[in-house]
Structures are given as structure tokens and as C-alpha cells.
Amino acid sequence: MSIEEGYRPLEPGVRTDFTQELDYAGYLHLDTLLSAQHPLSDPQHPDELLFVIQHQTTELWLKLMVHELVGARGFLDTDDLARARKSLARVKHILRTITEQWSVLATLTPSEYAEFRHVLGPASGFQSVQYRAVEFLLGNKNAQVLKVFAGNPTAHTFLTEVLETHTVYDAFLRLVARRGLPVPATVLERDVSRPWVEQPELVPVFREVYEDTTGHWDLYETSEDLVDLEDAFQLWRFRHLRTVQRTIGFKPGTGGSSGVAFLRRALDLTFFPELITVRTTIGTS
């Protein structure tokens, strides 16, 4: 029978016997992955599986983001700017993917979600270890949130380590200094466990980069990569806010936050403020 008769025949070289060989499901541990969805509504609500899978897949992407950001930081530490930029580019694409993913969850109507929201109890995305690690790696350090993970020693230890190590931006600024640009010692020697706050002394440094792109092309391009990353992160935050507002209105979050108001305040957070401020100075006398 040919393909015109209803099916595409297997090519002679296609493997079909995996009794002694690793197959696709085994490599990906699909038995474990596809059995990790356990809706709690009883009887099971047909839309709870969507809610579970949406958040599980986001956690997988966050895991990759942590991996790539740690990698980018390491490449910056060793002056391998090209490989650092590749990792940052991958993070930007991940953010675009999980931003678009909100459109799937947005098909969950308020009436549908209200029918099973109670089974979450106090569970909330605020408690995501990996999301917190991403924010820490990008400079939004907040030691107070470690209290949320006090009952999980493994998570608490991991996040404490990320809190106490330098950020991707710290690594970039150290590289900029090694290139001979006048990054202030107070920046290079700062307490990296503290949240980043804008450093006005850095603005002239970045102005030099932006006004001499020929002499600082790779630093200029990496600066734009970081701005791209921040824009992508903010779009993800905004899409999250709009999806929550669409689904629960202005109800409090399951984890105890104020919900939409709490998410809106996050939009005021910035990872690389000097890279925005410098734009005001470019082209001026």
C-alpha cells in the first residue's frame, strides 16, 4: 500500500526493536514525567489537568533558565563573552515561550477555576524555588523570601547559595572593568547578597560603551542582550498579571499575597537600571 492509499510506509532503516536498546521514552523518562500529574479535585475537574501541566512545564523551562544563567555567569567570569551571549539568547527565547504559554491558561474561565481552586490550599507560584533562583541570578535579591523555604532544607540551602553569590550583571560589570573601563570599586566590591540598586556612577561607563560602539562592540551588544532579557522578563510578568486578573479578578492569591496588586508592584522592579538610564544621556552634550 502506498502513501496515496492511506499511510506512509516505514523506511527500511527505521528501528523497531528496542527490547535491548534505549528508546525515546526511556531516554526522557516519560513514565515518570507523564505520571507526575495528580489533580486533587474529586471528582476530577476536567480543567485541573491544564492548570497542573501549565505550571509543571513552566518549572521545566525555569530549570533550564537557571542552568543557562549560571552558565552565562561562568562564561562572563572567564571572559568568554561569545558563549555568554549564546546562553543569554537562549534565556530570551525561553521567556518568549513561557510568555506565550499564558495564552493557554487564559482559556480557563473564572467559573471553571473557581470549581477547583480550593484544592490548591496555600500552594502558590510564589513558592517556586526555581523562579526565585532566576530572580536572584538577575539581581532581585531578597533574603526575606528564604523564610518561605524554611521547611525545605534542600531548597533553602540552594537559594541561600544563589543569594550569596554574584549575579549575571555583577559578572558582566567585572568583565567591563577588566576591559579597562572605570567601573567604580564600590560596585565591584559590593555585598552581592543585597538587591541591586541603581548606581549613577555606572551611567558614564555605559555612555562610553554606547557612544564608541566600534571600540566596544561586544560590550555594546551584550548590554543590548541584557536589555532584551529584561524586556522579555517584564513581558512575562505582565502577561502573568493579566492572566491572573482575567481568571480571579482582584481576589487574594492562594499563597497569601494581594494577588494582582502584588504582581503589579513587581513590574516596578528592574535588573539593569543603568542600561535604561544611559539612554537619556546618549546624544546629549
Tab-separated table of N, CA, C and O in Angstrom, residues 276-284:
chain	number	residue	atom	x	y	z
A	276	ILE	N	19.073	51.414	31.132
A	276	ILE	CA	17.938	52.220	30.693
A	276	ILE	C	18.253	53.704	30.871
A	276	ILE	O	18.055	54.522	29.964
A	277	THR	N	18.791	54.055	32.030
A	277	THR	CA	19.110	55.454	32.311
A	277	THR	C	20.092	56.033	31.299
A	277	THR	O	19.973	57.204	30.901
A	278	VAL	N	21.045	55.236	30.850
A	278	VAL	CA	22.064	55.741	29.929
A	278	VAL	C	21.446	56.257	28.635
A	278	VAL	O	21.982	57.173	27.994
A	279	ARG	N	20.291	55.748	28.265
A	279	ARG	CA	19.646	56.170	27.025
A	279	ARG	C	19.273	57.655	27.037
A	279	ARG	O	19.219	58.305	25.996
A	280	THR	N	19.022	58.166	28.233
A	280	THR	CA	18.684	59.578	28.360
A	280	THR	C	19.880	60.462	28.049
A	280	THR	O	19.712	61.600	27.597
A	281	THR	N	21.083	59.943	28.260
A	281	THR	CA	22.284	60.755	28.099
A	281	THR	C	22.886	60.672	26.710
A	281	THR	O	23.664	61.552	26.322
A	282	ILE	N	22.544	59.629	25.967
A	282	ILE	CA	23.195	59.415	24.661
A	282	ILE	C	22.757	60.500	23.680
A	282	ILE	O	21.557	60.788	23.522
A	283	GLY	N	23.752	61.125	23.034
A	283	GLY	CA	23.452	62.161	22.045
A	283	GLY	C	23.281	63.548	22.645
A	283	GLY	O	22.996	64.507	21.920
A	284	THR	N	23.451	63.653	23.964
A	284	THR	CA	23.381	64.965	24.595
A	284	THR	C	24.780	65.474	24.861
A	284	THR	O	25.740	64.721	24.906
